[in-house]
Coordinates of C-alpha atoms and ligand atoms in Angstrom, one line a residue:
M144 CA 62.7 -69.4 8.9
V145 CA 65.4 -71.4 10.2
D146 CA 64.1 -74.8 11.2
T147 CA 65.6 -75.5 14.6
R148 CA 65.1 -79.3 14.2
T149 CA 68.1 -79.3 11.8
Q150 CA 70.5 -77.5 13.9
P151 CA 73.8 -79.5 14.1
V152 CA 74.1 -80.7 18.1
S153 CA 77.1 -79.3 17.9
R154 CA 76.0 -75.6 17.8
T155 CA 74.7 -76.2 21.3
G156 CA 78.3 -76.2 22.8
E157 CA 77.4 -80.1 23.4
A158 CA 80.3 -81.7 22.3
A159 CA 79.5 -84.2 19.6
P160 CA 80.2 -86.8 18.7
R161 CA 79.9 -89.1 21.9
F162 CA 82.3 -91.6 22.5
S163 CA 82.2 -94.0 26.6
D164 CA 84.8 -93.3 28.7
A165 CA 85.4 -96.9 28.6
D166 CA 85.7 -97.6 24.8
L167 CA 88.1 -94.7 24.6
Y168 CA 90.7 -96.1 27.3
S169 CA 89.8 -99.6 25.5
L170 CA 91.1 -98.0 22.1
A171 CA 94.5 -96.7 24.1
E172 CA 95.3 -99.9 25.5
K173 CA 95.0 -101.6 22.2
H174 CA 96.4 -99.1 19.9
G175 CA 98.5 -96.7 22.2
T176 CA 98.4 -93.0 22.2
P177 CA 97.5 -90.6 20.3
Y178 CA 95.2 -92.0 17.9
F179 CA 92.3 -90.5 15.9
L180 CA 88.8 -91.7 16.4
I181 CA 86.1 -90.8 13.5
D182 CA 82.7 -91.2 14.1
E183 CA 81.1 -92.5 10.7
A184 CA 77.5 -91.6 12.0
T185 CA 78.6 -88.1 12.0
L186 CA 79.9 -88.2 8.4
R187 CA 77.1 -89.4 6.9
R188 CA 75.0 -86.6 9.1
K189 CA 77.1 -83.9 7.8
V190 CA 75.9 -85.1 4.3
S191 CA 72.4 -84.7 5.0
E192 CA 72.8 -81.3 7.3
M193 CA 74.4 -79.8 3.8
E194 CA 71.3 -81.7 2.0
E195 CA 68.9 -80.0 4.3
G196 CA 70.7 -76.7 3.9
F197 CA 70.1 -76.1 0.5
S198 CA 66.7 -77.4 0.2
E199 CA 64.7 -74.1 -0.5
Y200 CA 66.7 -74.4 -4.0
K201 CA 64.0 -75.3 -6.5
G202 CA 66.2 -77.4 -8.8
A203 CA 68.4 -80.4 -7.9
F204 CA 71.1 -80.4 -5.1
R205 CA 74.1 -82.6 -5.0
V206 CA 76.6 -82.3 -2.2
A207 CA 80.5 -82.8 -3.2
Y208 CA 83.3 -83.8 -1.1
S209 CA 86.5 -82.1 -1.3
V210 CA 88.6 -85.3 -0.8
K211 CA 92.0 -82.9 0.0
A212 CA 90.6 -82.5 3.4
N213 CA 90.6 -86.0 4.8
F214 CA 91.7 -88.9 1.9
N215 CA 91.4 -91.8 4.6
P216 CA 89.9 -94.6 2.5
S217 CA 87.3 -95.4 5.3
V218 CA 86.2 -91.9 5.6
I219 CA 85.9 -92.0 1.2
R220 CA 84.2 -95.5 1.7
A221 CA 81.8 -93.7 3.8
F222 CA 80.9 -91.0 1.5
T223 CA 80.7 -93.1 -1.4
S224 CA 78.3 -95.2 -0.1
E225 CA 76.3 -91.8 0.6
G226 CA 76.2 -91.1 -3.3
I227 CA 77.6 -88.0 -3.4
L228 CA 80.1 -86.3 -5.7
F229 CA 84.0 -86.2 -5.4
D230 CA 85.7 -83.0 -5.7
L231 CA 89.4 -84.1 -7.0
T232 CA 92.3 -82.2 -7.8
A233 CA 95.2 -84.6 -8.4
P234 CA 95.4 -88.1 -10.2
S235 CA 96.4 -89.4 -7.0
E236 CA 93.3 -88.4 -5.4
L237 CA 91.2 -90.1 -8.2
V238 CA 93.6 -93.6 -7.4
F239 CA 92.4 -93.0 -3.7
V240 CA 88.4 -92.5 -4.8
L241 CA 88.5 -95.7 -7.2
K242 CA 90.1 -98.1 -5.2
A243 CA 87.7 -97.0 -1.8
G244 CA 84.7 -98.0 -4.1
G245 CA 84.2 -94.7 -5.6
S246 CA 83.1 -94.2 -9.6
S247 CA 84.3 -91.8 -11.9
E248 CA 81.0 -90.9 -12.8
N249 CA 80.8 -89.3 -9.6
V250 CA 84.0 -87.1 -9.9
M251 CA 84.4 -83.6 -10.8
Y252 CA 87.8 -82.9 -11.4
T253 CA 89.6 -79.5 -10.5
S254 CA 92.8 -79.2 -11.7
I255 CA 95.7 -76.8 -10.5
T256 CA 98.4 -78.0 -12.8
E257 CA 95.8 -78.6 -16.0
T258 CA 98.2 -80.6 -18.1
A259 CA 97.2 -82.5 -21.0
A260 CA 99.1 -85.7 -19.4
E261 CA 97.1 -85.4 -16.3
Y262 CA 93.7 -84.7 -18.4
E263 CA 94.8 -88.0 -20.5
Q264 CA 95.5 -90.2 -17.4
V265 CA 91.7 -89.0 -15.4
I266 CA 90.2 -89.5 -18.6
R267 CA 91.7 -93.0 -18.9
L268 CA 90.2 -93.7 -15.8
G269 CA 86.8 -92.9 -16.5
V270 CA 86.5 -89.0 -15.4
R271 CA 83.8 -87.1 -18.0
K272 CA 83.4 -83.7 -15.5
V273 CA 86.3 -81.4 -16.0
V274 CA 86.3 -77.8 -14.3
V275 CA 89.3 -75.9 -16.1
A276 CA 90.5 -72.4 -15.1
S277 CA 93.2 -71.0 -17.8
Y278 CA 93.3 -70.8 -21.5
N279 CA 96.0 -73.3 -21.3
G280 CA 94.2 -75.8 -19.4
L281 CA 91.2 -75.9 -22.1
V282 CA 93.4 -76.4 -25.0
N283 CA 95.4 -79.4 -22.9
L284 CA 91.7 -80.7 -22.2
T285 CA 90.4 -80.6 -25.5
E286 CA 93.7 -82.4 -27.0
A287 CA 93.2 -85.1 -24.3
A288 CA 89.6 -85.5 -25.0
A289 CA 90.2 -85.5 -28.8
R290 CA 93.0 -88.3 -28.1
A291 CA 91.0 -90.5 -26.1
N292 CA 88.1 -90.1 -28.8
V293 CA 85.6 -89.3 -25.9
K294 CA 83.2 -86.0 -25.2
V295 CA 84.1 -84.4 -21.7
K296 CA 81.9 -82.2 -19.8
A297 CA 83.7 -79.0 -19.0
M298 CA 83.0 -76.4 -16.4
I299 CA 84.3 -73.0 -16.3
R300 CA 86.0 -72.2 -12.8
V301 CA 85.5 -68.1 -12.5
N302 CA 87.0 -66.1 -9.9
P303 CA 84.2 -63.4 -9.2
E304 CA 86.7 -61.2 -7.7
V305 CA 84.7 -60.7 -4.3
H306 CA 85.7 -59.8 -0.8
V307 CA 85.4 -62.7 1.3
H308 CA 85.5 -62.7 5.3
A309 CA 87.0 -66.0 6.0
E310 CA 89.9 -67.6 7.8
L311 CA 91.1 -69.0 4.1
R312 CA 90.3 -66.8 1.1
G313 CA 90.8 -67.2 -2.7
S314 CA 88.9 -64.7 -4.6
M315 CA 89.4 -60.6 -4.4
G316 CA 93.3 -59.9 -5.4
H317 CA 93.8 -63.7 -5.2
G318 CA 94.6 -65.2 -9.0
K319 CA 95.8 -68.4 -8.5
F320 CA 92.2 -69.8 -8.8
G321 CA 89.9 -69.1 -11.6
L322 CA 89.7 -66.9 -14.5
Q323 CA 88.3 -63.3 -14.6
F324 CA 85.0 -62.9 -16.2
N325 CA 86.5 -60.8 -18.8
G326 CA 89.9 -60.4 -18.4
G327 CA 90.9 -59.3 -22.2
S328 CA 93.0 -62.0 -23.1
P329 CA 92.2 -65.5 -23.8
D330 CA 92.5 -66.3 -20.2
S331 CA 89.2 -65.1 -19.3
A332 CA 85.7 -66.8 -19.0
L333 CA 84.0 -65.2 -22.1
Y334 CA 87.0 -66.3 -24.2
V335 CA 87.0 -69.7 -22.8
L336 CA 83.3 -70.6 -23.0
K337 CA 83.6 -69.2 -26.6
R338 CA 85.8 -72.0 -27.3
I339 CA 84.0 -75.0 -25.4
L340 CA 80.9 -73.9 -27.3
G341 CA 83.0 -74.4 -30.6
T342 CA 84.8 -77.5 -29.7
P343 CA 83.4 -80.9 -30.3
A344 CA 85.3 -83.2 -28.4
L345 CA 83.7 -80.6 -25.1
E346 CA 80.5 -80.4 -23.9
F347 CA 79.9 -76.8 -21.7
E348 CA 78.1 -77.8 -18.5
G349 CA 78.4 -75.1 -16.3
F350 CA 80.4 -72.3 -13.7
H351 CA 82.2 -73.5 -10.9
F352 CA 83.8 -70.7 -8.2
H353 CA 85.4 -71.5 -4.8
L354 CA 85.9 -68.5 -2.5
G355 CA 88.0 -69.6 0.6
S356 CA 87.6 -72.0 3.5
Q357 CA 85.7 -71.4 6.8
I358 CA 83.4 -68.6 5.3
E359 CA 81.6 -66.6 8.4
D360 CA 79.6 -64.3 6.3
P361 CA 77.4 -65.9 3.4
A362 CA 77.3 -62.5 1.6
C363 CA 80.5 -63.4 -0.5
Y364 CA 78.4 -66.3 -2.2
A365 CA 75.4 -63.7 -2.8
E366 CA 77.7 -61.0 -4.6
A367 CA 79.7 -63.9 -6.4
I368 CA 76.0 -65.1 -8.0
E369 CA 75.0 -61.7 -9.0
K370 CA 78.3 -61.1 -11.0
L371 CA 77.5 -64.4 -12.6
E372 CA 74.1 -63.7 -13.5
A373 CA 75.3 -60.4 -15.5
F374 CA 77.9 -62.7 -17.0
I375 CA 75.5 -65.0 -18.3
L376 CA 73.2 -62.7 -19.5
E377 CA 76.0 -60.6 -21.2
A378 CA 77.9 -63.6 -22.8
R379 CA 74.5 -65.1 -24.1
R380 CA 74.0 -61.7 -26.1
Q381 CA 77.5 -62.1 -27.5
L382 CA 78.1 -65.7 -28.0
G383 CA 74.4 -66.8 -28.6
D384 CA 72.5 -69.1 -25.9
F385 CA 73.7 -71.8 -24.0
H386 CA 72.7 -74.4 -21.4
V387 CA 74.0 -73.9 -17.7
G388 CA 73.5 -77.6 -16.5
T389 CA 75.6 -77.5 -13.3
L390 CA 76.5 -74.1 -11.2
D391 CA 79.0 -75.3 -8.3
I392 CA 79.2 -72.6 -5.5
G393 CA 82.3 -74.3 -4.2
G394 CA 83.4 -74.9 -0.4
G395 CA 83.7 -72.9 2.7
L396 CA 80.7 -73.9 5.0
P397 CA 82.4 -73.1 8.4
V398 CA 82.9 -75.2 11.6
P399 CA 82.5 -73.7 15.1
Y400 CA 86.1 -74.3 16.4
G401 CA 84.8 -72.9 19.7
K402 CA 82.8 -70.1 18.3
K403 CA 79.7 -69.1 16.5
V404 CA 79.2 -69.7 12.7
P405 CA 76.3 -70.0 10.5
T406 CA 75.0 -73.7 9.8
P407 CA 74.4 -74.8 6.1
K408 CA 70.8 -73.9 6.9
E409 CA 71.5 -70.3 7.6
I410 CA 73.8 -70.1 4.3
G411 CA 71.8 -72.1 2.3
G412 CA 68.8 -70.2 3.2
K413 CA 70.4 -67.2 2.5
I414 CA 71.1 -67.6 -1.2
A415 CA 68.2 -70.4 -2.0
E416 CA 65.9 -67.5 -3.0
Q417 CA 68.7 -65.5 -5.2
L418 CA 69.7 -68.8 -7.0
N419 CA 65.5 -69.6 -7.5
S420 CA 65.8 -66.2 -9.2
L421 CA 68.7 -67.2 -11.2
V422 CA 66.7 -70.2 -12.7
E423 CA 63.9 -67.7 -13.7
S424 CA 66.2 -65.2 -15.2
I425 CA 68.7 -67.5 -17.3
G426 CA 65.8 -69.8 -17.8
D427 CA 67.8 -73.2 -16.9
R428 CA 66.8 -75.2 -13.8
F429 CA 70.9 -76.2 -13.2
T430 CA 71.9 -78.6 -10.6
L431 CA 73.4 -76.8 -8.2
V432 CA 76.4 -78.3 -6.3
A433 CA 77.8 -77.0 -3.2
E434 CA 81.7 -78.5 -2.1
S435 CA 82.9 -79.1 1.5
G436 CA 85.9 -80.5 2.9
R437 CA 85.8 -79.1 6.5
Y438 CA 82.1 -79.0 7.2
L439 CA 81.7 -82.7 5.9
T440 CA 84.7 -84.2 8.2
A441 CA 86.1 -82.1 11.0
E442 CA 83.1 -82.4 13.4
S443 CA 83.6 -86.4 13.2
T444 CA 86.8 -86.9 14.8
V445 CA 88.5 -86.9 18.0
L446 CA 92.4 -86.8 18.6
V447 CA 93.1 -88.8 21.8
T448 CA 95.9 -87.9 23.6
R449 CA 97.2 -89.0 27.2
V450 CA 98.7 -86.5 29.7
V451 CA 102.1 -87.6 30.5
N452 CA 102.9 -84.9 33.1
V453 CA 101.8 -81.9 34.8
K454 CA 103.6 -78.8 36.8
S455 CA 102.8 -75.7 38.0
F456 CA 104.4 -72.3 36.9
G457 CA 103.5 -69.2 38.7
E458 CA 99.4 -69.5 38.4
A459 CA 99.3 -71.4 35.8
K460 CA 98.9 -75.3 35.5
Y461 CA 100.8 -76.7 32.6
I462 CA 99.6 -80.0 31.0
Y463 CA 101.6 -82.0 28.9
V464 CA 100.1 -84.4 26.4
D465 CA 102.1 -87.1 24.5
A466 CA 100.8 -85.6 20.7
G467 CA 102.6 -82.1 19.4
Y468 CA 101.6 -79.7 16.7
N469 CA 103.0 -82.1 14.0
V470 CA 99.5 -84.3 14.1
L471 CA 97.4 -81.2 14.4
L472 CA 98.7 -79.2 11.8
D473 CA 95.8 -77.2 10.5
S474 CA 94.9 -75.7 13.9
A475 CA 98.4 -75.2 14.2
L476 CA 98.2 -73.1 10.7
L477 CA 94.9 -71.4 11.6
R478 CA 95.6 -70.8 14.8
H479 CA 92.2 -72.9 15.8
E480 CA 90.8 -73.1 19.5
Y481 CA 90.2 -76.8 19.3
P482 CA 87.8 -78.0 22.1
V483 CA 89.5 -79.9 24.6
E484 CA 88.5 -82.0 27.2
V485 CA 90.1 -84.4 29.9
V486 CA 88.2 -88.1 30.4
P487 CA 87.0 -88.9 33.0
G488 CA 85.4 -86.5 34.3
G489 CA 86.5 -83.2 32.4
R490 CA 85.1 -79.7 33.6
P491 CA 86.2 -76.5 33.2
S492 CA 89.3 -75.8 35.0
P493 CA 89.0 -73.0 38.1
Q494 CA 92.9 -72.5 37.3
K495 CA 94.7 -70.8 34.8
V496 CA 96.2 -74.0 32.7
A497 CA 98.4 -74.3 29.4
L498 CA 98.1 -77.1 27.5
V499 CA 101.5 -78.4 25.5
G500 CA 102.4 -81.3 23.4
R501 CA 105.6 -83.2 23.9
L502 CA 107.6 -81.4 20.6
C503 CA 110.6 -79.4 21.9
D504 CA 109.6 -76.5 20.5
P505 CA 107.9 -73.3 22.0
L506 CA 105.3 -73.2 19.4
D507 CA 103.9 -76.5 20.9
V508 CA 101.5 -74.6 22.8
F509 CA 97.8 -75.4 22.0
P510 CA 95.2 -72.7 21.6
I511 CA 92.4 -74.1 23.5
S512 CA 88.7 -72.6 23.5
S513 CA 86.6 -71.2 26.2
R514 CA 84.4 -74.6 25.7
S515 CA 87.6 -76.5 27.5
K516 CA 87.3 -78.7 30.2
L517 CA 90.6 -79.4 31.5
G518 CA 89.7 -79.3 35.2
G519 CA 90.6 -82.8 36.6
A520 CA 93.9 -83.5 34.7
A521 CA 96.2 -85.8 35.9
V522 CA 99.2 -87.9 34.8
G523 CA 97.7 -90.9 33.0
K524 CA 94.1 -89.6 32.1
L525 CA 93.1 -89.0 28.4
V526 CA 92.8 -85.8 27.1
L527 CA 90.3 -85.0 23.6
F528 CA 90.9 -82.9 20.9
R529 CA 87.9 -82.4 18.9
E530 CA 86.8 -81.0 15.4
V531 CA 90.1 -82.4 14.2
G532 CA 88.7 -84.6 11.0
A533 CA 89.5 -82.0 8.3
Y534 CA 92.9 -81.4 6.9
S535 CA 95.0 -82.0 10.4
L536 CA 94.3 -85.9 10.1
V537 CA 96.0 -85.8 6.8
M538 CA 98.6 -83.2 7.2
N539 CA 100.9 -85.4 9.3
M540 CA 104.1 -84.9 9.7
P541 CA 107.1 -86.5 11.3
F542 CA 108.8 -83.7 13.0
H543 CA 110.8 -84.9 15.9
S544 CA 110.6 -88.3 14.3
Q545 CA 107.1 -88.8 15.3
P546 CA 105.7 -91.7 13.7
R547 CA 102.0 -91.4 12.2
P548 CA 99.1 -92.3 14.5
P549 CA 96.8 -95.0 14.3
V550 CA 93.1 -93.9 13.0
V551 CA 90.2 -95.9 14.2
M552 CA 86.8 -95.5 13.1
R553 CA 83.4 -96.4 14.7
S554 CA 81.3 -97.6 12.1
G555 CA 77.2 -97.1 12.2
D556 CA 76.8 -100.4 14.0
G557 CA 79.2 -99.2 16.7
S558 CA 81.9 -101.4 16.2
Y559 CA 85.2 -100.1 16.3
A560 CA 87.8 -101.1 13.3
L561 CA 91.4 -99.7 12.2
A562 CA 91.0 -97.2 9.4
R563 CA 94.5 -96.5 9.1
K564 CA 97.7 -98.4 10.9
G565 CA 100.1 -96.4 13.3
Q566 CA 103.2 -96.2 11.7
D567 CA 106.2 -97.9 13.8
V568 CA 109.5 -96.1 14.3
E569 CA 111.4 -99.0 12.1
R570 CA 109.0 -98.2 9.3
L571 CA 109.7 -94.3 9.9
F572 CA 113.4 -94.7 9.8
A573 CA 113.3 -96.4 6.7
D574 CA 110.8 -93.8 5.0
E575 CA 112.8 -90.9 6.2
G576 CA 116.3 -92.3 4.4
G577 CA 117.3 -95.2 6.8
D578 CA 117.1 -97.3 3.9
C579 CA 119.0 -95.5 1.8
L580 CA 122.0 -95.9 4.2
P581 CA 124.7 -98.2 2.7
S582 CA 124.6 -101.2 4.9
Ligands
PLP240 C1 89.8 -76.9 -0.6 C2 88.6 -76.7 -1.5 C3 87.2 -77.1 -1.1 C4 86.6 -77.6 0.5 O1 87.0 -76.3 1.2 P1 86.7 -76.5 2.5 O2 86.8 -75.1 3.2 O3 87.2 -77.8 3.3 O4 85.3 -76.8 2.4 C5 86.4 -77.1 -2.2 N1 86.5 -76.7 -3.6 C6 87.8 -76.1 -4.0 C7 88.0 -76.0 -5.3 C8 88.7 -76.4 -2.8 O5 89.9 -76.0 -3.4

C-alpha cells in the first residue's frame, strides 16, 4: 500500500521548494547572478521521506548521506543535525564532515583506493567502520588497525552482478566496485570474509553493495538481496556461524528530473518484505542502511540565472542566460532535462524555445523538460533551474574563465545566509596559474 500522505510534493509536478519572487530578486541584487539557492527544510524533508520509505522493514533503519553528491559545509551541517550516517570515500571528505560538526562515529568509510596510509589516516581521525572491496584493501586495513591498536568493524562490499536499469550502472560487467561472491581468488567475498573472521583487529559487521545512480526499477535490489541471502547461507555452511550486523543497500534513489520515477516508499515497500524474510532466514535482525547523495540533495536547490539576451531564429525564440553548463555539469553529462522557469510569471511557452548558456560552445544548450515554463522570458528576468542540488553544484569548473557562483542557503527559520562565497576573477586568475607568473 502506498501512503499518499508521504508522496513528495515534487511528484505532482508542482515544483518544490518555493521561493518568493521578491526574495529571488533581492538575492540577485545582493549576490549577483548566477547563484545557487539551497532550501534547508527540503534537505531535512528528504531524510524523513527516506525513513518513511523503509519503515516497513522490521529492524533498525539508518539513512546515510553520500557526501560526494554535495560537500558544501552548510549542507553537511544540516545533515549532521539530523543524526544520520555519512558515506565517505576520501580522507578529505572526512575532514569536511568533522569540520562541519559531524562525528566520526557516524561515518562508514568506503574507499576506492584502499591504501594502508589512507586507512591509517581515517582511523587516526576516529573512523571505526570501514567497507573493504579488495583483498589488498583488507590486508591494508588489518595492518592499519593493528598499528593503531584499535578494533575496526569491517564490512564487505560485494558486487552482486545484477542488471540495473538506471542512468549510471555499477554492477553487471562492472568490476571497479566490490568483490564477486566467489571469484575463486583472494579477491572474493568468501575469502575476505574468512580472513576477517580470523583477524583479531577486525570485527565483521556486514555487507554493502551499490548498484548505480538514478535507479528506476527496484527489481535490481531484489535480485541483489536474493543473491546475498544465498551467499550468506553458503558461507555459513563453509565457515561456521557469523553475525550480520548491518546490510547497506547503497545509493541510487531516483530524482524526477522531469519524468515519473518511483518514490522511496515505492522502492522501500517493494523490498521491505524480502528484507524481513532475510532476517528470518539468516536469524539476524541487521540494521538496514540506505545511502543517498542524489535523492537527499537534488531537489533542495535551484540555480538562479538572468536572461541576458533573446533573439528569434526561424520559428524559435532563443533565450540566453548568464550561466553555462560549466555550473551544471552533472546535467550535461547525463543529459538531464531540468525543469526551468521564468520569474516572475513563468508559464509554458506558446512558441518553440531554446535555452542557451553563456559559453561559446555549441554544446551549451540546456535540455529542457516538458514541465518548463519559459513563456514570458525577457531580458533582465530571472530563470530558475530546479533540482540541481546533487553533483552539479560541486562539479563547477572554471571553463571560459568563469568564477564559481555563490551559494545561498535558506535556513529552517526562513532567513538567508551565504553557504559559499562567489569566487572573484582575481582569485580565479591566481588559482588558475596567475600567481605562478614571474612578476
Ligand atoms: C555515489 C554513491 C552513492 C550515492 O549514489 P546516489 O545515486 O547519489 O544516491 C552511494 N553509495 C556509493 C558507494 C556511491 O559510490
